[in-house]
């Protein structure tokens, strides 16, 4: 993800300060992010992706994808994907919590879009659900069955 942020910033000829202002993040945060020193939250990653004009989930892929004007809110996408994946595996929030090491209360808050989880938390959930971060954060390509 960091490599994509650096590459997209360079491609757009943006300074760290300009990107930070566009993303409404501190210059220090963006500089530390590029050095791998920042703890990232979903909200911060979404702000960076929006400022760079790409989808949040695609920052985790080899080729970032341009963001559509009517892009869904990342919190909503995450909540829907988390619930769908959990239900697909017939897991309760408590069972997912036990398997992932993430509190069932945190899971409930994410599903209600009431929490800004860290990428570390999302990675734990993705592993337990047998998904990649990209899958967990991507708008489904087809309607749920």
mmCIF file of C-alpha atoms in Angstrom:
data_model
loop_
_atom_site.group_PDB
_atom_site.id
_atom_site.type_symbol
_atom_site.label_atom_id
_atom_site.label_comp_id
_atom_site.label_asym_id
_atom_site.label_seq_id
_atom_site.Cartn_x
_atom_site.Cartn_y
_atom_site.Cartn_z
ATOM 1 C CA UNK A 1 0.000 0.000 0.000
ATOM 2 C CA UNK A 2 2.762 2.445 0.898
ATOM 3 C CA UNK A 3 4.453 1.844 -2.456
ATOM 4 C CA UNK A 4 1.203 2.736 -4.223
ATOM 5 C CA UNK A 5 0.821 5.955 -2.226
ATOM 6 C CA UNK A 6 4.398 6.951 -3.067
ATOM 7 C CA UNK A 7 3.976 6.054 -6.754
ATOM 8 C CA UNK A 8 0.651 7.856 -7.098
ATOM 9 C CA UNK A 9 2.002 10.920 -5.322
ATOM 10 C CA UNK A 10 5.008 10.966 -7.661
ATOM 11 C CA UNK A 11 2.823 10.396 -10.732
ATOM 12 C CA UNK A 12 0.648 13.349 -9.761
ATOM 13 C CA UNK A 13 3.749 15.411 -8.939
ATOM 14 C CA UNK A 14 2.380 16.084 -5.449
ATOM 15 C CA UNK A 15 4.531 17.141 -2.530
ATOM 16 C CA UNK A 16 3.930 15.455 0.804
ATOM 17 C CA UNK A 17 2.440 18.732 2.052
ATOM 18 C CA UNK A 18 0.025 18.998 -0.905
ATOM 19 C CA UNK A 19 -1.160 15.409 -0.495
ATOM 20 C CA UNK A 20 -1.552 15.868 3.254
ATOM 21 C CA UNK A 21 -3.664 18.990 2.730
ATOM 22 C CA UNK A 22 -5.820 17.292 0.091
ATOM 23 C CA UNK A 23 -6.324 14.241 2.325
ATOM 24 C CA UNK A 24 -6.904 16.415 5.404
ATOM 25 C CA UNK A 25 -4.101 14.641 7.253
ATOM 26 C CA UNK A 26 -0.982 16.085 8.834
ATOM 27 C CA UNK A 27 2.189 16.421 6.779
ATOM 28 C CA UNK A 28 4.033 14.484 9.486
ATOM 29 C CA UNK A 29 1.511 11.646 9.249
ATOM 30 C CA UNK A 30 1.948 11.350 5.453
ATOM 31 C CA UNK A 31 5.748 11.517 5.733
ATOM 32 C CA UNK A 32 5.735 8.841 8.451
ATOM 33 C CA UNK A 33 3.332 6.715 6.397
ATOM 34 C CA UNK A 34 5.765 6.744 3.483
ATOM 35 C CA UNK A 35 8.539 5.678 5.861
ATOM 36 C CA UNK A 36 6.355 2.868 7.267
ATOM 37 C CA UNK A 37 6.122 4.480 10.690
ATOM 38 C CA UNK A 38 2.409 5.333 10.913
ATOM 39 C CA UNK A 39 -0.328 3.183 12.381
ATOM 40 C CA UNK A 40 -3.067 3.338 9.793
ATOM 41 C CA UNK A 41 -6.789 3.386 10.309
ATOM 42 C CA UNK A 42 -9.399 2.706 7.678
ATOM 43 C CA UNK A 43 -10.388 6.355 7.769
ATOM 44 C CA UNK A 44 -6.828 7.548 7.059
ATOM 45 C CA UNK A 45 -6.381 5.063 4.197
ATOM 46 C CA UNK A 46 -9.726 6.148 2.723
ATOM 47 C CA UNK A 47 -8.733 9.823 2.929
ATOM 48 C CA UNK A 48 -5.438 9.055 1.155
ATOM 49 C CA UNK A 49 -7.188 7.034 -1.546
ATOM 50 C CA UNK A 50 -9.784 9.743 -2.112
ATOM 51 C CA UNK A 51 -7.105 12.441 -2.355
ATOM 52 C CA UNK A 52 -5.177 10.284 -4.833
ATOM 53 C CA UNK A 53 -8.362 9.589 -6.834
ATOM 54 C CA UNK A 54 -8.329 5.810 -6.425
ATOM 55 C CA UNK A 55 -10.523 3.287 -4.647
ATOM 56 C CA UNK A 56 -9.498 2.436 -1.116
ATOM 57 C CA UNK A 57 -9.334 -1.304 -1.732
ATOM 58 C CA UNK A 58 -7.137 -0.891 -4.801
ATOM 59 C CA UNK A 59 -4.368 0.743 -2.752
ATOM 60 C CA UNK A 60 -3.655 -2.827 -1.612
ATOM 61 C CA UNK A 61 -3.259 -4.183 -5.167
ATOM 62 C CA UNK A 62 -0.580 -3.964 -7.828
ATOM 63 C CA UNK A 63 -2.713 -1.569 -9.903
ATOM 64 C CA UNK A 64 -4.792 1.078 -8.134
ATOM 65 C CA UNK A 65 -8.174 1.755 -9.772
ATOM 66 C CA UNK A 66 -9.654 5.196 -10.361
ATOM 67 C CA UNK A 67 -12.410 6.134 -7.913
ATOM 68 C CA UNK A 68 -15.905 6.643 -9.338
ATOM 69 C CA UNK A 69 -17.813 9.806 -8.510
ATOM 70 C CA UNK A 70 -20.571 7.778 -6.825
ATOM 71 C CA UNK A 71 -18.192 5.598 -4.827
ATOM 72 C CA UNK A 72 -19.708 3.899 -1.798
ATOM 73 C CA UNK A 73 -18.586 4.901 1.664
ATOM 74 C CA UNK A 74 -15.791 2.571 2.725
ATOM 75 C CA UNK A 75 -17.345 2.065 6.167
ATOM 76 C CA UNK A 76 -20.543 0.798 4.541
ATOM 77 C CA UNK A 77 -18.661 -1.495 2.164
ATOM 78 C CA UNK A 78 -16.604 -2.918 5.031
ATOM 79 C CA UNK A 79 -19.667 -3.478 7.224
ATOM 80 C CA UNK A 80 -21.571 -5.275 4.453
ATOM 81 C CA UNK A 81 -18.590 -7.421 3.428
ATOM 82 C CA UNK A 82 -17.758 -8.320 7.018
ATOM 83 C CA UNK A 83 -21.323 -9.389 7.781
ATOM 84 C CA UNK A 84 -21.676 -11.310 4.505
ATOM 85 C CA UNK A 85 -18.392 -13.182 4.949
ATOM 86 C CA UNK A 86 -19.122 -13.948 8.597
ATOM 87 C CA UNK A 87 -22.604 -15.269 7.751
ATOM 88 C CA UNK A 88 -21.268 -17.231 4.776
ATOM 89 C CA UNK A 89 -19.001 -19.088 7.218
ATOM 90 C CA UNK A 90 -21.900 -19.430 9.707
ATOM 91 C CA UNK A 91 -19.994 -17.529 12.373
ATOM 92 C CA UNK A 92 -21.417 -15.390 15.135
ATOM 93 C CA UNK A 93 -19.615 -12.201 16.083
ATOM 94 C CA UNK A 94 -18.350 -14.017 19.163
ATOM 95 C CA UNK A 95 -16.993 -16.951 17.131
ATOM 96 C CA UNK A 96 -15.292 -14.607 14.661
ATOM 97 C CA UNK A 97 -13.813 -12.759 17.614
ATOM 98 C CA UNK A 98 -12.385 -15.964 19.027
ATOM 99 C CA UNK A 99 -10.917 -17.000 15.662
ATOM 100 C CA UNK A 100 -9.476 -13.581 14.826
ATOM 101 C CA UNK A 101 -8.391 -12.314 18.224
ATOM 102 C CA UNK A 102 -10.593 -9.232 17.716
ATOM 103 C CA UNK A 103 -13.176 -8.444 20.374
ATOM 104 C CA UNK A 104 -16.745 -9.289 19.393
ATOM 105 C CA UNK A 105 -17.640 -5.766 20.542
ATOM 106 C CA UNK A 106 -15.196 -4.280 18.020
ATOM 107 C CA UNK A 107 -16.706 -6.516 15.325
ATOM 108 C CA UNK A 108 -20.204 -5.355 16.267
ATOM 109 C CA UNK A 109 -19.110 -1.716 16.104
ATOM 110 C CA UNK A 110 -17.534 -2.228 12.666
ATOM 111 C CA UNK A 111 -20.695 -3.917 11.384
ATOM 112 C CA UNK A 112 -22.745 -0.957 12.669
ATOM 113 C CA UNK A 113 -20.270 1.470 11.055
ATOM 114 C CA UNK A 114 -19.576 2.952 14.479
ATOM 115 C CA UNK A 115 -15.827 2.300 14.583
ATOM 116 C CA UNK A 116 -12.752 3.306 12.597
ATOM 117 C CA UNK A 117 -10.702 0.095 12.747
ATOM 118 C CA UNK A 118 -6.951 -0.074 12.287
ATOM 119 C CA UNK A 119 -5.521 -1.948 9.322
ATOM 120 C CA UNK A 120 -4.043 -4.378 11.846
ATOM 121 C CA UNK A 121 -7.559 -5.208 13.089
ATOM 122 C CA UNK A 122 -8.857 -5.536 9.526
ATOM 123 C CA UNK A 123 -5.978 -7.846 8.626
ATOM 124 C CA UNK A 124 -6.827 -10.130 11.567
ATOM 125 C CA UNK A 125 -10.464 -10.257 10.480
ATOM 126 C CA UNK A 126 -9.556 -10.874 6.836
ATOM 127 C CA UNK A 127 -7.352 -13.841 7.770
ATOM 128 C CA UNK A 128 -10.078 -15.370 9.938
ATOM 129 C CA UNK A 129 -12.589 -14.921 7.099
ATOM 130 C CA UNK A 130 -10.183 -16.310 4.457
ATOM 131 C CA UNK A 131 -10.222 -12.993 2.572
ATOM 132 C CA UNK A 132 -7.645 -10.474 1.429
ATOM 133 C CA UNK A 133 -7.838 -6.867 2.618
ATOM 134 C CA UNK A 134 -8.810 -5.950 -0.934
ATOM 135 C CA UNK A 135 -11.764 -8.367 -0.843
ATOM 136 C CA UNK A 136 -12.857 -7.088 2.559
ATOM 137 C CA UNK A 137 -12.794 -3.464 1.339
ATOM 138 C CA UNK A 138 -14.093 -3.885 -2.234
ATOM 139 C CA UNK A 139 -17.597 -3.217 -3.480
ATOM 140 C CA UNK A 140 -18.998 -6.633 -4.503
ATOM 141 C CA UNK A 141 -19.023 -7.137 -8.265
ATOM 142 C CA UNK A 142 -22.349 -8.967 -8.185
ATOM 143 C CA UNK A 143 -25.421 -8.941 -6.004
ATOM 144 C CA UNK A 144 -25.309 -11.239 -2.966
ATOM 145 C CA UNK A 145 -27.043 -14.553 -3.435
#
